[in-house]
Tab-separated table of N, CA and C in Angstrom:
chain	number	residue	atom	x	y	z
A	1	ARG	N	8.499	24.496	-12.506
A	1	ARG	CA	7.432	23.664	-12.333
A	1	ARG	C	6.780	23.392	-13.709
A	2	SER	N	6.506	24.272	-14.282
A	2	SER	CA	5.834	24.118	-15.675
A	2	SER	C	6.653	23.356	-16.524
A	3	ALA	N	7.849	23.382	-16.571
A	3	ALA	CA	8.681	22.482	-17.446
A	3	ALA	C	8.644	20.996	-17.098
A	4	LEU	N	8.509	20.897	-15.724
A	4	LEU	CA	8.679	19.472	-15.238
A	4	LEU	C	7.174	18.874	-15.428
A	5	ARG	N	6.133	19.617	-15.412
A	5	ARG	CA	4.852	19.179	-15.707
A	5	ARG	C	4.710	18.705	-17.209
A	6	ALA	N	5.283	19.648	-18.142
A	6	ALA	CA	5.341	19.265	-19.468
A	6	ALA	C	6.165	18.021	-19.880
A	7	TYR	N	7.279	17.821	-19.419
A	7	TYR	CA	8.011	16.745	-19.469
A	7	TYR	C	7.389	15.240	-18.872
A	8	ALA	N	6.666	15.631	-17.962
A	8	ALA	CA	5.830	14.418	-17.229
A	8	ALA	C	4.816	14.022	-18.083
A	9	ILE	N	4.129	14.721	-18.933
A	9	ILE	CA	3.152	14.338	-19.838
A	9	ILE	C	3.806	13.507	-20.869
A	10	GLU	N	5.233	13.697	-21.371
A	10	GLU	CA	5.817	13.058	-22.432
A	10	GLU	C	6.320	11.656	-22.045
A	11	THR	N	6.739	11.485	-20.743
A	11	THR	CA	7.223	10.096	-20.336
A	11	THR	C	6.887	9.977	-18.950
A	12	LEU	N	6.583	8.768	-18.444
A	12	LEU	CA	6.463	8.316	-17.154
A	12	LEU	C	7.847	7.891	-16.309
A	13	ASP	N	8.950	7.852	-16.970
A	13	ASP	CA	10.222	7.698	-16.457
A	13	ASP	C	10.898	8.906	-15.663
A	14	PRO	N	10.877	8.612	-14.423
A	14	PRO	CA	11.394	9.850	-13.621
A	14	PRO	C	12.818	10.258	-13.866
A	15	ALA	N	13.726	9.516	-14.380
A	15	ALA	CA	14.994	9.822	-14.800
A	15	ALA	C	15.110	10.532	-16.203
A	16	ASP	N	14.167	10.084	-16.886
A	16	ASP	CA	14.063	10.629	-18.072
A	16	ASP	C	13.431	12.263	-18.073
A	17	VAL	N	12.555	12.386	-17.022
A	17	VAL	CA	11.971	13.634	-16.800
A	17	VAL	C	13.036	14.649	-16.216
A	18	LEU	N	13.896	14.128	-15.460
A	18	LEU	CA	14.897	14.910	-14.888
A	18	LEU	C	16.029	15.312	-15.831
A	19	GLU	N	16.363	14.307	-16.755
A	19	GLU	CA	17.287	14.727	-17.714
A	19	GLU	C	16.837	15.682	-18.556
A	20	ARG	N	15.731	15.793	-19.031
A	20	ARG	CA	15.085	16.640	-19.858
A	20	ARG	C	14.999	18.006	-19.204
A	21	LEU	N	14.567	18.016	-17.864
A	21	LEU	CA	14.572	19.122	-17.091
A	21	LEU	C	16.031	19.632	-16.990
A	22	ASP	N	16.952	19.081	-16.728
A	22	ASP	CA	18.468	19.340	-16.610
A	22	ASP	C	18.834	20.037	-17.835
A	23	ARG	N	18.596	19.635	-18.875
A	23	ARG	CA	19.037	20.111	-20.384
A	23	ARG	C	18.219	21.473	-20.437
A	24	LYS	N	17.221	21.500	-20.048
A	24	LYS	CA	16.466	22.858	-20.097
A	24	LYS	C	17.038	23.935	-19.158
A	25	ALA	N	17.314	23.510	-17.777
A	25	ALA	CA	18.005	24.339	-17.020
A	25	ALA	C	19.322	24.879	-17.443
A	26	GLN	N	20.110	23.921	-17.948
A	26	GLN	CA	21.369	24.252	-18.349
A	26	GLN	C	21.586	25.351	-19.375
A	27	HIS	N	20.484	25.068	-20.429
A	27	HIS	CA	20.383	26.029	-21.547
A	27	HIS	C	19.763	27.400	-21.224
A	28	PHE	N	18.724	27.525	-20.503
A	28	PHE	CA	18.049	28.719	-20.129
A	28	PHE	C	18.332	29.288	-18.744
A	29	GLU	N	18.878	28.653	-17.936
A	29	GLU	CA	19.064	29.138	-16.595
A	29	GLU	C	20.513	28.711	-16.106
A	30	ALA	N	21.376	28.972	-17.050
A	30	ALA	CA	22.869	28.776	-16.851
A	30	ALA	C	23.386	29.301	-15.257
A	31	GLY	N	24.027	28.382	-14.606
A	31	GLY	CA	24.692	28.931	-13.375
A	31	GLY	C	23.589	28.812	-12.112
A	32	GLN	N	22.411	28.155	-12.492
A	32	GLN	CA	21.674	27.856	-11.406
A	32	GLN	C	21.577	26.447	-11.104
A	33	MET	N	21.358	26.191	-9.783
A	33	MET	CA	21.375	24.798	-9.287
A	33	MET	C	20.001	24.580	-8.619
A	34	MET	N	19.530	23.250	-8.840
A	34	MET	CA	18.430	22.990	-7.873
A	34	MET	C	18.361	21.482	-7.820
A	35	THR	N	17.811	21.063	-6.618
A	35	THR	CA	17.538	19.570	-6.208
A	35	THR	C	16.182	19.197	-6.472
A	36	VAL	N	15.979	18.156	-7.068
A	36	VAL	CA	14.628	17.799	-7.465
A	36	VAL	C	14.601	16.137	-7.051
A	37	LEU	N	13.350	15.624	-6.442
A	37	LEU	CA	13.104	14.257	-6.166
A	37	LEU	C	11.889	14.169	-7.049
A	38	TYR	N	12.044	12.996	-8.061
A	38	TYR	CA	10.601	12.965	-8.785
A	38	TYR	C	10.213	11.432	-8.646
A	39	THR	N	9.150	11.153	-8.332
A	39	THR	CA	8.498	9.892	-8.075
A	39	THR	C	7.268	9.706	-8.884
A	40	VAL	N	7.101	8.555	-9.251
A	40	VAL	CA	5.806	8.164	-9.877
A	40	VAL	C	5.358	6.930	-9.041
A	41	LEU	N	4.228	6.937	-8.496
A	41	LEU	CA	3.677	5.676	-7.486
A	41	LEU	C	2.325	5.242	-8.132
A	42	GLU	N	2.285	3.962	-8.228
A	42	GLU	CA	1.200	3.261	-8.805
A	42	GLU	C	0.378	2.766	-7.611
A	43	ILE	N	-0.734	3.507	-7.157
A	43	ILE	CA	-1.357	3.235	-5.845
A	43	ILE	C	-1.918	1.796	-5.861
A	44	ALA	N	-2.323	1.247	-6.920
A	44	ALA	CA	-2.912	-0.216	-6.803
A	44	ALA	C	-1.873	-1.206	-6.498
A	45	THR	N	-0.735	-1.017	-7.096
A	45	THR	CA	0.241	-2.157	-6.792
A	45	THR	C	1.406	-1.712	-5.805
A	46	GLY	N	1.489	-0.506	-5.501
A	46	GLY	CA	2.730	0.111	-4.599
A	46	GLY	C	3.850	0.248	-5.313
A	47	ARG	N	3.970	0.008	-6.688
A	47	ARG	CA	5.376	0.206	-7.322
A	47	ARG	C	5.638	1.744	-7.446
A	48	MET	N	6.879	1.913	-7.006
A	48	MET	CA	7.251	3.367	-7.050
A	48	MET	C	8.475	3.595	-7.764
A	49	GLU	N	8.607	4.489	-8.670
A	49	GLU	CA	9.835	4.784	-9.408
A	49	GLU	C	10.294	6.102	-9.012
A	50	LEU	N	11.520	6.200	-8.746
A	50	LEU	CA	12.058	7.545	-8.486
A	50	LEU	C	13.476	7.722	-9.013
A	51	SER	N	13.715	9.125	-9.062
A	51	SER	CA	14.957	9.584	-9.512
A	51	SER	C	15.253	10.817	-8.663
A	52	SER	N	16.483	11.001	-8.247
A	52	SER	CA	16.776	11.965	-7.138
A	52	SER	C	18.006	12.900	-7.882
A	53	ALA	N	18.040	14.094	-8.068
A	53	ALA	CA	18.823	15.164	-8.534
A	53	ALA	C	19.425	15.846	-7.291
A	54	GLY	N	20.142	15.257	-6.340
A	54	GLY	CA	20.766	15.974	-5.384
A	54	GLY	C	19.793	16.084	-4.139
A	55	HIS	N	18.695	15.561	-4.278
A	55	HIS	CA	17.631	15.538	-3.014
A	55	HIS	C	17.619	14.412	-2.264
A	56	LEU	N	17.538	14.777	-0.967
A	56	LEU	CA	17.121	13.546	0.037
A	56	LEU	C	16.148	12.688	-0.286
A	57	LEU	N	16.415	11.362	-0.100
A	57	LEU	CA	15.453	10.366	-0.435
A	57	LEU	C	14.429	10.204	0.520
A	58	PRO	N	13.193	9.701	0.224
A	58	PRO	CA	12.152	9.492	1.014
A	58	PRO	C	12.460	8.510	2.242
A	59	MET	N	11.600	8.559	3.257
A	59	MET	CA	11.766	7.402	4.309
A	59	MET	C	10.478	6.582	4.160
A	60	LEU	N	10.586	5.263	4.342
A	60	LEU	CA	9.634	4.389	4.534
A	60	LEU	C	9.398	3.697	5.741
A	61	ALA	N	8.149	3.471	6.126
A	61	ALA	CA	7.796	2.848	7.391
A	61	ALA	C	6.922	1.825	7.205
A	62	LEU	N	7.150	0.716	7.726
A	62	LEU	CA	6.463	-0.614	7.708
A	62	LEU	C	5.905	-0.593	9.122
A	63	PRO	N	4.556	-1.267	9.291
A	63	PRO	CA	4.150	-1.432	10.681
A	63	PRO	C	5.059	-2.153	11.461
A	64	GLU	N	5.147	-1.950	12.799
A	64	GLU	CA	5.966	-2.353	13.810
A	64	GLU	C	7.426	-2.434	13.471
A	65	ALA	N	7.967	-1.396	12.785
A	65	ALA	CA	9.416	-1.223	12.311
A	65	ALA	C	9.737	0.246	12.268
A	66	GLU	N	10.909	0.521	12.463
A	66	GLU	CA	11.590	1.949	12.383
A	66	GLU	C	11.667	2.202	10.962
A	67	ALA	N	11.453	3.643	10.664
A	67	ALA	CA	11.421	3.978	9.262
A	67	ALA	C	12.933	3.757	8.683
A	68	VAL	N	13.024	3.458	7.504
A	68	VAL	CA	14.384	3.520	6.823
A	68	VAL	C	14.286	4.536	5.565
A	69	MET	N	15.584	4.989	5.301
A	69	MET	CA	15.753	5.800	4.200
A	69	MET	C	15.687	4.797	2.947
A	70	VAL	N	14.910	5.083	1.928
A	70	VAL	CA	14.795	4.332	0.639
A	70	VAL	C	16.185	4.376	0.107
A	71	GLU	N	16.513	3.217	-0.429
A	71	GLU	CA	18.066	3.019	-0.857
A	71	GLU	C	17.819	3.367	-2.529
A	72	ALA	N	18.628	4.414	-2.944
A	72	ALA	CA	18.816	4.623	-4.324
A	72	ALA	C	19.917	5.543	-4.436
A	73	GLU	N	20.378	5.653	-5.716
A	73	GLU	CA	21.353	6.423	-6.149
A	73	GLU	C	20.847	7.887	-6.151
A	74	VAL	N	21.702	8.865	-5.773
A	74	VAL	CA	21.363	10.261	-5.752
A	74	VAL	C	22.356	10.934	-6.672
A	75	ASP	N	21.628	11.437	-7.780
A	75	ASP	CA	22.562	12.021	-8.929
A	75	ASP	C	22.897	13.480	-8.543
A	76	PRO	N	23.785	14.183	-9.189
A	76	PRO	CA	24.067	15.487	-8.964
A	76	PRO	C	22.816	16.322	-9.129
A	77	PRO	N	22.767	17.589	-8.356
A	77	PRO	CA	21.693	18.496	-8.647
A	77	PRO	C	21.526	18.823	-10.223
A	78	LEU	N	20.345	19.366	-10.309
A	78	LEU	CA	20.247	19.790	-11.973
A	78	LEU	C	21.104	21.185	-12.206
A	79	GLY	N	21.578	21.395	-13.243
A	79	GLY	CA	22.197	22.535	-13.742
A	79	GLY	C	23.824	22.626	-13.169
A	80	VAL	N	24.257	21.323	-12.570
A	80	VAL	CA	25.582	21.216	-12.268
A	80	VAL	C	26.548	20.765	-13.239
A	81	LEU	N	26.284	19.638	-13.703
A	81	LEU	CA	27.161	19.010	-14.784
A	81	LEU	C	26.331	18.770	-15.972
A	82	PRO	N	26.943	18.962	-17.240
A	82	PRO	CA	26.241	18.659	-18.503
A	82	PRO	C	26.109	17.212	-18.774
A	83	HIS	N	25.139	16.695	-19.358
A	83	HIS	CA	25.097	15.348	-19.825
A	83	HIS	C	25.117	14.155	-18.888
A	84	VAL	N	24.351	14.437	-17.683
A	84	VAL	CA	24.332	13.614	-16.567
A	84	VAL	C	23.205	12.483	-16.939
A	85	ARG	N	23.635	11.261	-16.977
A	85	ARG	CA	22.506	10.151	-17.064
A	85	ARG	C	22.032	9.765	-15.847
A	86	ARG	N	20.807	10.141	-15.584
A	86	ARG	CA	20.074	10.173	-14.320
A	86	ARG	C	19.792	8.627	-14.144
A	87	GLN	N	19.699	8.153	-12.840
A	87	GLN	CA	19.366	6.814	-12.464
A	87	GLN	C	17.855	6.900	-12.132
A	88	ARG	N	17.294	5.735	-12.430
A	88	ARG	CA	15.766	5.447	-11.980
A	88	ARG	C	15.899	4.181	-11.015
A	89	VAL	N	15.241	4.162	-9.905
A	89	VAL	CA	15.139	3.075	-8.988
A	89	VAL	C	13.529	2.794	-9.001
A	90	VAL	N	13.302	1.356	-8.918
A	90	VAL	CA	12.105	1.018	-8.666
A	90	VAL	C	11.949	0.347	-7.206
A	91	ILE	N	10.937	0.799	-6.506
A	91	ILE	CA	10.869	0.340	-5.013
A	91	ILE	C	9.352	-0.183	-4.919
A	92	ASP	N	9.206	-1.077	-4.059
A	92	ASP	CA	7.865	-1.574	-3.621
A	92	ASP	C	7.360	-1.159	-2.351
A	93	VAL	N	6.366	-0.362	-2.188
A	93	VAL	CA	5.789	0.035	-1.112
A	93	VAL	C	4.683	-0.878	-0.697
A	94	PRO	N	5.039	-1.550	0.364
A	94	PRO	CA	4.152	-2.622	0.585
A	94	PRO	C	2.780	-1.901	1.265
A	95	SER	N	1.772	-2.823	1.298
A	95	SER	CA	0.487	-2.319	1.961
A	95	SER	C	0.725	-2.023	3.437
A	96	ALA	N	0.009	-1.100	3.964
A	96	ALA	CA	0.017	-0.526	5.361
A	96	ALA	C	1.239	0.351	5.610
A	97	ALA	N	2.102	0.417	4.664
A	97	ALA	CA	3.411	1.212	4.955
A	97	ALA	C	3.189	2.696	4.558
A	98	SER	N	3.937	3.572	5.296
A	98	SER	CA	3.900	4.968	5.083
A	98	SER	C	5.085	5.412	4.304
A	99	LEU	N	5.096	6.412	3.484
A	99	LEU	CA	6.284	6.815	2.708
A	99	LEU	C	6.184	8.324	2.914
A	100	CYS	N	7.136	8.975	3.320
A	100	CYS	CA	7.638	10.374	3.876
A	100	CYS	C	8.516	10.988	2.921
A	101	LEU	N	7.993	11.993	2.159
A	101	LEU	CA	9.001	12.819	1.319
A	101	LEU	C	9.121	14.063	1.861
A	102	PHE	N	10.308	14.785	1.895
A	102	PHE	CA	10.478	15.843	2.704
A	102	PHE	C	11.681	16.831	1.996
A	103	THR	N	11.497	18.140	2.255
A	103	THR	CA	12.652	19.017	1.891
A	103	THR	C	13.616	19.065	2.821
A	104	ASP	N	14.903	19.570	2.541
A	104	ASP	CA	15.997	19.746	3.274
A	104	ASP	C	15.755	20.707	4.392
A	105	GLY	N	14.690	21.654	4.408
A	105	GLY	CA	14.455	22.541	5.091
A	105	GLY	C	13.834	22.015	6.661
A	106	LEU	N	13.469	20.890	6.382
A	106	LEU	CA	12.965	20.141	7.684
A	106	LEU	C	14.169	19.495	8.459
A	107	VAL	N	15.254	19.020	7.828
A	107	VAL	CA	16.218	18.340	8.484
A	107	VAL	C	17.479	19.164	8.549
A	108	GLU	N	17.760	20.132	8.031
A	108	GLU	CA	19.069	20.835	8.005
A	108	GLU	C	19.073	21.938	8.875
A	109	ARG	N	19.966	21.803	9.836
A	109	ARG	CA	20.069	22.839	11.071
A	109	ARG	C	21.564	23.277	11.112
A	110	ARG	N	21.874	24.450	11.474
A	110	ARG	CA	23.204	24.926	11.590
A	110	ARG	C	24.062	24.085	12.673
A	111	ASN	N	23.444	23.945	13.901
A	111	ASN	CA	24.158	23.345	14.947
A	111	ASN	C	24.004	21.918	15.207
A	112	VAL	N	23.205	21.376	14.129
A	112	VAL	CA	22.914	19.820	14.540
A	112	VAL	C	23.352	19.174	13.238
A	113	THR	N	24.053	17.911	13.145
A	113	THR	CA	24.320	17.157	12.011
A	113	THR	C	23.056	16.558	11.307
A	114	LEU	N	23.177	16.459	10.052
A	114	LEU	CA	22.216	15.857	9.153
A	114	LEU	C	21.872	14.668	9.673
A	115	ASP	N	22.755	13.740	10.202
A	115	ASP	CA	22.465	12.325	10.622
A	115	ASP	C	21.696	12.386	11.943
A	116	GLU	N	21.970	13.379	12.830
A	116	GLU	CA	21.062	13.501	13.944
A	116	GLU	C	19.665	13.793	13.672
A	117	THR	N	19.588	14.769	12.733
A	117	THR	CA	18.125	15.054	12.463
A	117	THR	C	17.411	13.953	11.598
A	118	LEU	N	18.203	13.329	10.678
A	118	LEU	CA	17.475	12.251	10.099
A	118	LEU	C	17.027	11.220	11.022
A	119	ALA	N	18.027	10.900	11.962
A	119	ALA	CA	17.656	9.877	12.913
A	119	ALA	C	16.319	10.334	13.984
A	120	ARG	N	16.294	11.593	14.109
A	120	ARG	CA	15.145	12.115	14.750
A	120	ARG	C	13.849	11.786	13.995
A	121	LEU	N	13.932	12.086	12.654
A	121	LEU	CA	12.747	11.777	11.670
A	121	LEU	C	12.523	10.523	11.550
A	122	ARG	N	13.514	9.638	11.574
A	122	ARG	CA	13.302	8.139	11.468
A	122	ARG	C	12.364	7.587	12.536
A	123	LYS	N	12.578	8.228	13.607
A	123	LYS	CA	11.827	7.824	14.967
A	123	LYS	C	10.411	8.046	14.993
A	124	VAL	N	10.065	9.187	14.119
A	124	VAL	CA	8.755	9.743	14.253
A	124	VAL	C	7.812	9.342	12.977
A	125	VAL	N	8.555	8.858	11.895
A	125	VAL	CA	7.955	8.489	10.674
A	125	VAL	C	7.445	7.071	10.842
A	126	THR	N	6.238	6.781	11.078
A	126	THR	CA	5.605	5.571	11.375
A	126	THR	C	4.488	5.062	10.335
A	127	ALA	N	3.931	3.871	10.363
A	127	ALA	CA	3.057	3.471	9.331
A	127	ALA	C	1.588	3.817	10.022
A	128	SER	N	1.389	5.171	10.150
A	128	SER	CA	0.298	5.689	10.875
A	128	SER	C	-0.344	6.574	9.713
A	129	HIS	N	-1.589	7.262	10.447
A	129	HIS	CA	-2.133	8.118	9.291
A	129	HIS	C	-1.285	9.292	8.857
A	130	PRO	N	-1.236	9.705	7.824
A	130	PRO	CA	-0.285	10.860	7.347
A	130	PRO	C	-0.475	12.083	8.176
A	131	GLU	N	-1.560	12.385	8.633
A	131	GLU	CA	-1.745	13.726	9.495
A	131	GLU	C	-0.840	13.554	10.785
A	132	VAL	N	-0.923	12.327	11.332
A	132	VAL	CA	-0.113	11.940	12.732
A	132	VAL	C	1.473	12.075	12.364
A	133	VAL	N	1.825	11.543	11.156
A	133	VAL	CA	3.130	11.402	10.892
A	133	VAL	C	3.587	12.827	10.736
A	134	CYS	N	2.926	13.761	9.952
A	134	CYS	CA	3.326	14.967	9.649
A	134	CYS	C	3.547	15.937	10.943
A	135	ARG	N	2.428	15.967	11.913
A	135	ARG	CA	2.414	16.484	13.205
A	135	ARG	C	3.521	16.178	13.979
A	136	SER	N	3.947	15.015	14.091
A	136	SER	CA	5.087	14.243	14.871
A	136	SER	C	6.364	14.798	14.301
A	137	ALA	N	6.446	14.671	12.999
A	137	ALA	CA	7.683	15.207	12.371
A	137	ALA	C	7.917	16.766	12.674
A	138	LEU	N	6.993	17.366	12.443
A	138	LEU	CA	7.077	19.119	12.610
A	138	LEU	C	7.422	19.270	14.155
A	139	GLU	N	6.806	18.609	15.033
A	139	GLU	CA	6.907	18.713	16.477
A	139	GLU	C	8.439	18.402	16.896
A	140	ALA	N	8.930	17.090	16.271
A	140	ALA	CA	10.254	16.734	16.685
A	140	ALA	C	11.388	17.409	15.862
A	141	LEU	N	11.155	18.093	14.823
A	141	LEU	CA	12.313	18.702	14.172
A	141	LEU	C	12.187	20.186	14.123
A	142	LEU	N	11.109	20.825	14.471
A	142	LEU	CA	11.044	22.280	14.409
A	142	LEU	C	11.021	22.783	15.636
A	143	ASP	N	10.772	21.959	16.793
A	143	ASP	CA	10.913	22.521	18.217
A	143	ASP	C	10.451	24.037	18.269
A	144	ASP	N	9.185	24.314	17.782
A	144	ASP	CA	8.901	25.669	17.914
A	144	ASP	C	9.800	26.761	17.297
A	145	HIS	N	10.793	26.295	16.475
A	145	HIS	CA	11.710	27.172	15.962
A	145	HIS	C	11.468	27.263	14.396
A	146	ALA	N	11.143	28.484	13.859
A	146	ALA	CA	10.920	28.551	12.346
A	146	ALA	C	12.316	27.978	11.645
A	147	SER	N	12.304	27.445	10.728
A	147	SER	CA	13.408	26.941	9.784
A	147	SER	C	13.751	28.153	8.979
A	148	ARG	N	15.039	28.160	8.495
A	148	ARG	CA	15.534	29.142	7.713
A	148	ARG	C	15.154	28.973	6.271
A	149	ASP	N	14.883	27.660	6.046
A	149	ASP	CA	14.731	27.351	4.754
A	149	ASP	C	13.176	26.805	4.738
A	150	ASP	N	12.635	26.777	3.368
A	150	ASP	CA	11.185	26.201	3.152
A	150	ASP	C	11.108	24.913	3.653
A	151	VAL	N	9.978	24.494	4.344
A	151	VAL	CA	9.601	23.222	4.703
A	151	VAL	C	8.499	22.592	4.109
A	152	ALA	N	8.767	21.408	3.413
A	152	ALA	CA	7.451	20.667	2.806
A	152	ALA	C	7.597	19.222	3.123
A	153	MET	N	6.414	18.483	3.263
A	153	MET	CA	6.460	17.282	3.529
A	153	MET	C	5.219	16.702	2.805
A	154	LEU	N	5.471	15.337	2.408
A	154	LEU	CA	4.257	14.692	1.758
A	154	LEU	C	4.262	13.303	2.294
A	155	VAL	N	3.206	12.967	3.035
A	155	VAL	CA	3.255	11.496	3.622
A	155	VAL	C	1.859	10.858	3.069
A	156	ALA	N	2.272	9.638	2.428
A	156	ALA	CA	1.243	8.793	1.908
A	156	ALA	C	1.312	7.537	2.548
A	157	ARG	N	0.230	6.859	2.670
A	157	ARG	CA	-0.038	5.546	3.489
A	157	ARG	C	-0.707	4.625	2.501
A	158	ARG	N	-0.102	3.484	2.170
A	158	ARG	CA	-0.884	2.692	1.290
A	158	ARG	C	-1.686	1.736	2.273
A	159	VAL	N	-3.151	1.844	2.298
A	159	VAL	CA	-3.954	1.279	3.241
A	159	VAL	C	-4.324	0.055	2.439
A	160	PRO	N	-4.284	-1.164	3.295
A	160	PRO	CA	-4.863	-2.478	2.887
A	160	PRO	C	-6.205	-2.467	2.154
A	161	LEU	N	-6.346	-3.016	1.023
A	161	LEU	CA	-7.512	-3.223	0.436
A	161	LEU	C	-8.344	-4.125	1.155
A	162	LEU	N	-9.708	-3.953	1.300
A	162	LEU	CA	-10.597	-4.964	2.049
A	162	LEU	C	-11.204	-5.596	0.989
A	163	VAL	N	-11.202	-6.856	0.931
A	163	VAL	CA	-11.853	-7.758	0.042
A	163	VAL	C	-13.008	-8.589	0.559
A	164	SER	N	-14.153	-8.337	0.099
A	164	SER	CA	-15.362	-8.852	0.601
A	164	SER	C	-15.609	-10.150	-0.165
A	165	GLU	N	-16.182	-11.263	0.445
A	165	GLU	CA	-16.588	-12.371	-0.227
A	165	GLU	C	-17.985	-12.489	-0.348
């Protein structure tokens, strides 16, 4: 985490940050593998840049619509292949939309396919208050059962700006 923060000070490009982190991991932690999703979101404009190193992509929910998985290339995890040229994708997060980032611990289950759990998550990720989305996702996916893996979620909602005349 400290290395990621240090590289993030040097560049705003998520792909560049992950390339630097990958070089560091391959040099100092040979044999280790990690998945990372790195995003930079401009709150005022809704412009989000992201790069994924083997990590699940976020879901985006617009008002009155079912959530969709953000479309982007997913590169190999860090530490797996040398000299990977990481991809960066720019996405517009519209006003009133919700963005849900999550770890695989939320959706990976031994007896259920990933497609099934992602479909369940898609149904509960809505353009609502982030606390409501998080609570709904945890109720729908954890079913009062503890996950064998860490579970983390980050839900952000772009609230429309009120303009007074």
